[in-house]
CSV table of C-alpha atoms in Angstrom, one decimal:
chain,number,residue,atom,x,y,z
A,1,UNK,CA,-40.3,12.7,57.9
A,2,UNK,CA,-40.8,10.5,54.6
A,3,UNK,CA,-39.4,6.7,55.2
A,4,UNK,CA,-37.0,8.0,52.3
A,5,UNK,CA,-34.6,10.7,51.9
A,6,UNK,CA,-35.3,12.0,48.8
A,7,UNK,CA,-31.5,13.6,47.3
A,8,UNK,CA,-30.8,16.1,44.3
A,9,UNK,CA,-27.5,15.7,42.9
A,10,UNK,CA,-25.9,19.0,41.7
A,11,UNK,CA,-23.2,18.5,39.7
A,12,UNK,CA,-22.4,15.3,36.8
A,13,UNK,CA,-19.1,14.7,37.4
A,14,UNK,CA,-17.5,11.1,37.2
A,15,UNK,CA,-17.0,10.2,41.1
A,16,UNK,CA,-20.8,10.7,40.7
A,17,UNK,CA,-21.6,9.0,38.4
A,18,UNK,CA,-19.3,6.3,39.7
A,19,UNK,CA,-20.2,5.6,42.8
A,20,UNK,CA,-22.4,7.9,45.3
A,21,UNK,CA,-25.6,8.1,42.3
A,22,UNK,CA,-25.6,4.1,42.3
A,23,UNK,CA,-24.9,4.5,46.3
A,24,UNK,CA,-27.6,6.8,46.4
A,25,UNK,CA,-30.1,4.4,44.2
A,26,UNK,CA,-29.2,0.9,46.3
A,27,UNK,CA,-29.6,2.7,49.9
A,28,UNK,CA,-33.2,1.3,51.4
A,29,UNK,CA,-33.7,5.1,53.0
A,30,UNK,CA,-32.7,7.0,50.4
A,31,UNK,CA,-34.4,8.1,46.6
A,32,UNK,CA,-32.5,9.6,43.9
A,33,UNK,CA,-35.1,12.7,42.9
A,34,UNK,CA,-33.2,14.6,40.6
A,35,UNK,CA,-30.2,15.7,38.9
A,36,UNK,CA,-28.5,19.1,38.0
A,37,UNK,CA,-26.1,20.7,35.9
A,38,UNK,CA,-24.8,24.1,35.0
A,39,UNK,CA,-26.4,22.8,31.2
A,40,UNK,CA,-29.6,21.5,31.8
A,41,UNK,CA,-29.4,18.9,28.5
A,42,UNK,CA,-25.9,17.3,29.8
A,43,UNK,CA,-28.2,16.9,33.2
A,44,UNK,CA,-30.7,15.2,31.3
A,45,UNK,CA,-28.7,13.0,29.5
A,46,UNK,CA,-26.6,12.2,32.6
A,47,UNK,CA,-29.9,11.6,34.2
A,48,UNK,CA,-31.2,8.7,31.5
A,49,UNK,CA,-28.0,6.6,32.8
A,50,UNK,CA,-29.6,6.4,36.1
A,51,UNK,CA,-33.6,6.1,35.1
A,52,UNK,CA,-34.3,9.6,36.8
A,53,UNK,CA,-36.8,11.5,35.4
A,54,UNK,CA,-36.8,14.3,37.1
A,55,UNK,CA,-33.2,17.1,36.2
A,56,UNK,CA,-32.2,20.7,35.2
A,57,UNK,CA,-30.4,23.6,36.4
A,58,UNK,CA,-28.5,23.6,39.6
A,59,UNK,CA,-31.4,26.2,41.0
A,60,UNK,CA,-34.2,23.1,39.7
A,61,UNK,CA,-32.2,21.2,42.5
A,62,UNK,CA,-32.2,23.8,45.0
A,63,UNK,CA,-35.9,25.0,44.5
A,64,UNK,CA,-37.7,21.9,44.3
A,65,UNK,CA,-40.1,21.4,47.2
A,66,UNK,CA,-39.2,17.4,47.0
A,67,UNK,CA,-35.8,17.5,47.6
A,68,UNK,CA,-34.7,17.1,50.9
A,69,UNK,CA,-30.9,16.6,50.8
A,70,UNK,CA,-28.8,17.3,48.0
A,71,UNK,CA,-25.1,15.9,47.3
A,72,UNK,CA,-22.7,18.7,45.8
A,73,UNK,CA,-20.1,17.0,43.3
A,74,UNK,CA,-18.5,20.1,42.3
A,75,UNK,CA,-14.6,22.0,41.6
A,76,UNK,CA,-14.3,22.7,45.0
A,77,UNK,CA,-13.6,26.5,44.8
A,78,UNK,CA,-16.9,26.2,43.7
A,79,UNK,CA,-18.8,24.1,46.5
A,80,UNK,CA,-19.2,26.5,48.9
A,81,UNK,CA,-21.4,29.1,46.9
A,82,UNK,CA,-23.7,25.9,45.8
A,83,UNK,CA,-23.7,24.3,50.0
A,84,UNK,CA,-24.5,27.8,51.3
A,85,UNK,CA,-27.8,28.3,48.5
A,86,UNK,CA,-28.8,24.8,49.1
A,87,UNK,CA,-28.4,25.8,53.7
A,88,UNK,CA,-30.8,28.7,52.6
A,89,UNK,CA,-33.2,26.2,50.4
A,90,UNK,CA,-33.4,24.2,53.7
A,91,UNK,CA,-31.6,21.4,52.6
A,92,UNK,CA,-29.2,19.0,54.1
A,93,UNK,CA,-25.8,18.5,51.9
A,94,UNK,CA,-23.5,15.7,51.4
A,95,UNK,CA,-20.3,17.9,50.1
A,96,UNK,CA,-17.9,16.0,48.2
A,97,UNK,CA,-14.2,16.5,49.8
A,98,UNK,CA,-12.6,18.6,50.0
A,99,UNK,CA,-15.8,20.4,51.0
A,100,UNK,CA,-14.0,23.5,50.2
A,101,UNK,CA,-10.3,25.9,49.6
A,102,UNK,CA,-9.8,27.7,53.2
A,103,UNK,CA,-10.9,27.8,56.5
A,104,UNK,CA,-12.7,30.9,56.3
A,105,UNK,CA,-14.7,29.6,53.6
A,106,UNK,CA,-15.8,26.5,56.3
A,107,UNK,CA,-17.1,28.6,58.4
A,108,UNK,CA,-19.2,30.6,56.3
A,109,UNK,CA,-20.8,27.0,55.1
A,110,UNK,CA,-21.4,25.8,58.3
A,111,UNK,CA,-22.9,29.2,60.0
A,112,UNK,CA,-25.3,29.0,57.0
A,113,UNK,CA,-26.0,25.2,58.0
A,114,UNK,CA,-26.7,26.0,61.9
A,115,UNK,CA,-29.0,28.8,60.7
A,116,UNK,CA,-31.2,27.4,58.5
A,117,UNK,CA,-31.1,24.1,61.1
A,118,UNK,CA,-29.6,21.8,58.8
A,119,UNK,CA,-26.9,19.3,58.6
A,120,UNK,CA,-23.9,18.9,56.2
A,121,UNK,CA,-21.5,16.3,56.0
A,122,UNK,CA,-18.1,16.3,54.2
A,123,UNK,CA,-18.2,13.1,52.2
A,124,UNK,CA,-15.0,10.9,53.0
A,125,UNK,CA,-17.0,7.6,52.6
A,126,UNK,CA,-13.7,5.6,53.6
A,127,UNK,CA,-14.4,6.4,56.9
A,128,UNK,CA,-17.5,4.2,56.8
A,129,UNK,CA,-15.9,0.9,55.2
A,130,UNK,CA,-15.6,-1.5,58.5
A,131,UNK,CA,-11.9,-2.2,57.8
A,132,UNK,CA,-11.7,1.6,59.3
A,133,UNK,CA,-13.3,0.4,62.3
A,134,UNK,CA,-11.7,-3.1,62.7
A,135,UNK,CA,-8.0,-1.2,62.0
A,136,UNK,CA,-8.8,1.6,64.8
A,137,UNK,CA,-10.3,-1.4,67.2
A,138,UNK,CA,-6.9,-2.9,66.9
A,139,UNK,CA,-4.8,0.1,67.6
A,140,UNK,CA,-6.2,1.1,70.8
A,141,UNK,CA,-5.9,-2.2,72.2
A,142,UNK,CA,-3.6,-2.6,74.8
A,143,UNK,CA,-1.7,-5.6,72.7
A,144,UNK,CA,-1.0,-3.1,70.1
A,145,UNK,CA,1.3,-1.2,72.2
A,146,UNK,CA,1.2,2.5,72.3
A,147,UNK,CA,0.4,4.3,68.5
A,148,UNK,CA,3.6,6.3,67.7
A,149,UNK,CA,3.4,7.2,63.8
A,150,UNK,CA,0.7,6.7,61.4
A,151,UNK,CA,1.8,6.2,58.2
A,152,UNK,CA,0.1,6.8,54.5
A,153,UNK,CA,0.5,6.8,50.7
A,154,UNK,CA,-1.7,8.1,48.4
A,155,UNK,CA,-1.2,8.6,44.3
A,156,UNK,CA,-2.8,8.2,41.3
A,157,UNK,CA,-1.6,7.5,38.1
A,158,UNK,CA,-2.5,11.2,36.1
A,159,UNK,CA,-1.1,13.8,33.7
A,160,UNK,CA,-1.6,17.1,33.4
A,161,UNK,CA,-4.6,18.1,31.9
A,162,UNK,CA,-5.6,21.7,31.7
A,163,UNK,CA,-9.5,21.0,31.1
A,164,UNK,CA,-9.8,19.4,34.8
A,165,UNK,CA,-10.5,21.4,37.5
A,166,UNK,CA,-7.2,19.5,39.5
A,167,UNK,CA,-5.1,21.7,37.5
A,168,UNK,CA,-6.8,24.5,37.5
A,169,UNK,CA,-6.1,26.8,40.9
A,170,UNK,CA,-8.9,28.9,40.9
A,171,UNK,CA,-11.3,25.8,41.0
A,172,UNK,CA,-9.4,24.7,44.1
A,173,UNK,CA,-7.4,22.2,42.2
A,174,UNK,CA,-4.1,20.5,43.6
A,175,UNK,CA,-3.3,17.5,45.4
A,176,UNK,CA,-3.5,18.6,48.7
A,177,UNK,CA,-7.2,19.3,48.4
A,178,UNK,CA,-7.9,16.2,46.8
A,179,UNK,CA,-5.5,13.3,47.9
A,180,UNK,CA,-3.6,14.7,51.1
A,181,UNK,CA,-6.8,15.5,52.5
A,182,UNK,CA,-7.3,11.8,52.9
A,183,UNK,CA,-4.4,11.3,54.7
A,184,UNK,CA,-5.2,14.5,56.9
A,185,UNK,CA,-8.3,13.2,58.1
A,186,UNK,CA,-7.2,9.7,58.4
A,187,UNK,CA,-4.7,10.4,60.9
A,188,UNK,CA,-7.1,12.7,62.8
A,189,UNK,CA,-9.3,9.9,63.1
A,190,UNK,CA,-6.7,7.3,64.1
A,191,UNK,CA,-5.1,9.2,66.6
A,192,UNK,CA,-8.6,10.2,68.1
A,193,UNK,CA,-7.4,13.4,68.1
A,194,UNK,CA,-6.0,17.4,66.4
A,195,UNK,CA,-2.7,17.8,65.6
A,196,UNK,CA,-0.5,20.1,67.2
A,197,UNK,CA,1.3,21.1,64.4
A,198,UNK,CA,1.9,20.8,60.7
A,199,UNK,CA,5.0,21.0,58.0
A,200,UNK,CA,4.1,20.5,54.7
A,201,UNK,CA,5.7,20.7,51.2
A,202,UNK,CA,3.5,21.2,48.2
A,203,UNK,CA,5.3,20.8,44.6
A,204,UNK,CA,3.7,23.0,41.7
A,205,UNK,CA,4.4,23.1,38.1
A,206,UNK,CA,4.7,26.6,36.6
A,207,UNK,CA,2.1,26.4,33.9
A,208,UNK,CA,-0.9,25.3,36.5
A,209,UNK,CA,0.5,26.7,39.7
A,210,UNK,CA,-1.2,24.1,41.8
A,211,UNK,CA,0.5,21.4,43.4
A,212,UNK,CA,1.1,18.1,41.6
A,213,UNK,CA,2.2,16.0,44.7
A,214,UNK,CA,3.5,16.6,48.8
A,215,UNK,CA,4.1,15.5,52.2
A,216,UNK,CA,3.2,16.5,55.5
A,217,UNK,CA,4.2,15.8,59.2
A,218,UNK,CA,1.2,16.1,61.4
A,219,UNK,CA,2.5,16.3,65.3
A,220,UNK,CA,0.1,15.1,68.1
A,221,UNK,CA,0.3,15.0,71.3
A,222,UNK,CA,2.2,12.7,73.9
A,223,UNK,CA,5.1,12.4,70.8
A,224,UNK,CA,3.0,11.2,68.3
A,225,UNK,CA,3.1,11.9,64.9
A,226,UNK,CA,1.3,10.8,61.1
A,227,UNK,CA,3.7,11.6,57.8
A,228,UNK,CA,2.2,11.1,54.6
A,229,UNK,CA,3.2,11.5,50.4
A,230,UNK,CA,0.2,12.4,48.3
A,231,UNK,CA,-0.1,13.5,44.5
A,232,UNK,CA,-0.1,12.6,40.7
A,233,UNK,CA,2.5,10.0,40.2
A,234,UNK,CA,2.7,7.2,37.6
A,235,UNK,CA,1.5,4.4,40.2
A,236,UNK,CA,-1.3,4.0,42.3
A,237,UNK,CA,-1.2,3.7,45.9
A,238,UNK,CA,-3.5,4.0,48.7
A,239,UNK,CA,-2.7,2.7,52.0
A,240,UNK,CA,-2.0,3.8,55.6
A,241,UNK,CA,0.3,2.1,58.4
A,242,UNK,CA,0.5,2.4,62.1
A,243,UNK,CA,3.5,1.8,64.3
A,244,UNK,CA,3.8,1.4,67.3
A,245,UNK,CA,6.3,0.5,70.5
A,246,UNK,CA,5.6,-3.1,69.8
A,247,UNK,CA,3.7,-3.5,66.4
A,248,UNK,CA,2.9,-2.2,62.7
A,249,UNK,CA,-0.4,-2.9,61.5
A,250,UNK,CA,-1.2,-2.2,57.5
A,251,UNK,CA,-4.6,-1.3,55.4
A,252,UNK,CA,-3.6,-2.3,52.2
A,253,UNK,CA,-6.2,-0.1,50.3
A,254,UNK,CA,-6.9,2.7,52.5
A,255,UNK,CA,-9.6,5.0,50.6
A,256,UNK,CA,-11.3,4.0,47.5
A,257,UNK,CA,-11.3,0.3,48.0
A,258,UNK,CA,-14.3,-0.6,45.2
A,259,UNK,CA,-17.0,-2.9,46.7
A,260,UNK,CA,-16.2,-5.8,45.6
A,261,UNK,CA,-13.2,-5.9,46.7
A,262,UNK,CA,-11.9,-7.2,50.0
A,263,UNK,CA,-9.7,-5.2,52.1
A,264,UNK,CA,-6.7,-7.0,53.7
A,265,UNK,CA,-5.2,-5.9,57.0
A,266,UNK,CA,-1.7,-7.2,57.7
A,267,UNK,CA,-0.9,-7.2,61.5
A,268,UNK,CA,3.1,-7.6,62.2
A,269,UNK,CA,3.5,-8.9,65.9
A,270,UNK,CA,5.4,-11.9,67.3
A,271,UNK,CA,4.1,-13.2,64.4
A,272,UNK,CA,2.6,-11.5,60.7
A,273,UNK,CA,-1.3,-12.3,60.6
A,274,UNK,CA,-3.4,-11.6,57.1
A,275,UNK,CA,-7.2,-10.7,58.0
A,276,UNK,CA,-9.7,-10.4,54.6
A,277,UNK,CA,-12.2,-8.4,55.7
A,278,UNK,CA,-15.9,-9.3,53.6
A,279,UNK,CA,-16.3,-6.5,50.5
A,280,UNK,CA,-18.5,-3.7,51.1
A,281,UNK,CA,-19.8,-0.9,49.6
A,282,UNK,CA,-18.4,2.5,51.7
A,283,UNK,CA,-20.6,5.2,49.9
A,284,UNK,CA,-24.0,3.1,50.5
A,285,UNK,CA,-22.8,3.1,54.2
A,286,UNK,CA,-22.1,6.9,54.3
A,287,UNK,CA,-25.2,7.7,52.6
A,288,UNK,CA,-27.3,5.2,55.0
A,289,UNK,CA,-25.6,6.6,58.3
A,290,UNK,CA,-26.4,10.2,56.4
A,291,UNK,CA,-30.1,9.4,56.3
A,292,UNK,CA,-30.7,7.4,59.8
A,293,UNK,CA,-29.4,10.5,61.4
A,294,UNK,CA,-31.7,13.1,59.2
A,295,UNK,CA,-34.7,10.8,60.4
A,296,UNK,CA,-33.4,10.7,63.9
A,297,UNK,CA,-33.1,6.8,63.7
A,298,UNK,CA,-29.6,6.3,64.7
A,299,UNK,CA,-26.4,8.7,66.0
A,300,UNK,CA,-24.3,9.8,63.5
A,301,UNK,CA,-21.1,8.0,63.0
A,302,UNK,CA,-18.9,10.9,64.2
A,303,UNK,CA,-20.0,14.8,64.2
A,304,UNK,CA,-20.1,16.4,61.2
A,305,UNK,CA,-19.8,19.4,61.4
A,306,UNK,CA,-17.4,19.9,64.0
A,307,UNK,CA,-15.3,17.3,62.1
A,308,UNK,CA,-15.8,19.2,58.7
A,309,UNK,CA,-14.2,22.3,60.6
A,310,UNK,CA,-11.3,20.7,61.9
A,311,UNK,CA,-10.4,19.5,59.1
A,312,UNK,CA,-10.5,22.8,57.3
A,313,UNK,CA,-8.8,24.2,60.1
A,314,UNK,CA,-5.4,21.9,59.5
A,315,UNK,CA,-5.8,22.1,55.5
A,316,UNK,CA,-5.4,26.1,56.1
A,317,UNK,CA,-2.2,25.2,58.2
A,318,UNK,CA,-0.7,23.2,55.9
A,319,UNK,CA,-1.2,25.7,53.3
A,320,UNK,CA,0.0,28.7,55.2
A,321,UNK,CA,2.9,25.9,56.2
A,322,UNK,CA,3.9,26.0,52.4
A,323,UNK,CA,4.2,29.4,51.7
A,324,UNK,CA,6.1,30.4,55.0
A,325,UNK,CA,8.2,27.0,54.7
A,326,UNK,CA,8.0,26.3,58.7
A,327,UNK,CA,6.4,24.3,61.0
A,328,UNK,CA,2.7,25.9,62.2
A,329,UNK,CA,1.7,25.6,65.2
A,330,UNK,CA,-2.5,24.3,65.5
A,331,UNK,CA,-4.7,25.5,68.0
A,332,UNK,CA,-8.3,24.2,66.9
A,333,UNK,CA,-11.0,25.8,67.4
């Protein structure tokens, strides 16, 4: 394989633009190749911001010969039509979370993905930021005390807006799929481990009938359990917590720290310490650790797909949790 991975992006929207396009254009093993759009002149002119030269159609993406993995940055209802074209073109995906609206709809993606041999990777890039690692090191250290209840926050300042897809229910909007999934996975990874069982409450407003804002109680084994509050609020807030028999330990911005910002951990014990981690960039990690393991240079940094499936597993629970209003029990598969 090429020293580079060379990526098509399919889709211009802003947390593309934002962050994993510049990721995509700093990461030593990785080109930016070209750039589609369901209009081929907003792909073009979304393409001058970065110097790419190369854009068009979703389909230019998927049929050029060039491209080897592309990143999907679409509505999520509509991700897993694009993921499953791009398994068939032969090419490796980076899916923007969530990665898509059910369960069923997972598996569909990733059979397509283990036929046509290639790997796709749900893109939480807040998993990659070391403060992740330092917080979990800390944890599961036997000074820490045993983990009893992770605890997390995440809103965003927004109004309604009926011309994003976040409102719009058949595009997969709501904040379940795109903030509580954070928290979902967070917990998962924490722990080290699948829930057992899920309550969750989604809030919707009658004109969109998606939900503007939640919570969910995630139960793991050996009495341990992760509550979170996700949605469109007035304030921002982005953090997670863990308590345990002895300790609480803090990330004070959780999942979209920007990179040049340093992430503080507060550690309560016999006595409160501040760590300031050094400022890093999370997406340039993701998309590094994405290409090392396409050219077989380094392990991946958990397994993607399996991980992708749980996840979608426990979204579908907490959704069928909502609409029976009871506690589901988990079994994953």
């Amino acid at each position: 394989m090429r020293s580079e991975i060379r990526f098509g992006v399919i889709g211009c929207s802003s947390v593309a633009k934002r962050t994993i396009i510049p990721a995509i254009i700093n990461t030593k093993n990785a080109h930016l190749q070209r750039i589609g759009s369901r209009d081929a002149t907003k792909a073009e002119k979304f393409a001058r911001q970065f110097s790419c030269k190369q854009f068009g159609t979703y389909d230019d993406v998927l049929n050029d010969e060039n491209i080897d993995a592309v990143y999907i940055s679409l509505p999520i209802g509509l991700q897993e039509d694009i993921a499953i074209r791009a398994a068939k073109a032969g090419k490796h995906i980076i899916c923007e979370k969530s990665a898509c609206t059910s369960f069923v709809a997972a598996r569909r993606m990733l059979n397509a993905c283990a036929k046509n041999k290639v790997r796709i990777l749900e893109g939480f890039s807040f998993r990659f930021h070391p403060q992740h690692e330092y917080f979990t090191k800390i944890i599961h250290s036997k000074s820490f005390g045993k983990p009893l209840l992770f605890t997390s926050k995440f809103l965003i300042p927004m109004t309604e807006d009926f011309n994003d897809f976040r409102f719009k229910k058949e595009l997969g909007g709501g904040s379940l799929n795109d903030l509580g999934c954070y928290i979902i996975c967070a917990s998962r990874n924490m722990f080290n481990s699948e829930p057992i069982s899920v309550r969750c409450s989604l809030y919707q407003r009658k004109k969109s009938h998606v939900d503007l804002h939640g919570n969910l109680l995630l139960e793991f084994t050996n009495n341990r359990y992760a509550f979170g509050v996700f949605g469109y609020e007035h304030d921002y807030e982005a953090n997670y917590d863990m308590i345990s028999n002895k300790n609480t330990i803090r990330s004070e911005i959780s999942y979209n720290i920007r990179s040049e910002r340093k992430p503080i951990i507060t550690y309560n014990g016999q006595k409160t310490k501040i760590v300031t981690l050094p400022a890093t960039n999370q997406s340039i990690l993701m998309i590094k650790n994405f290409c090392d393991v396409l050219k077989h240079t380094k392990p991946s940094l958990f397994p993607y797909e399996k991980d992708l499936s749980h996840q979608a597993q426990i979204m579908e629970a907490c959704r069928m949790s909502n609409v029976r209003n009871k506690t589901i029990n988990i079994k994953v598969i």
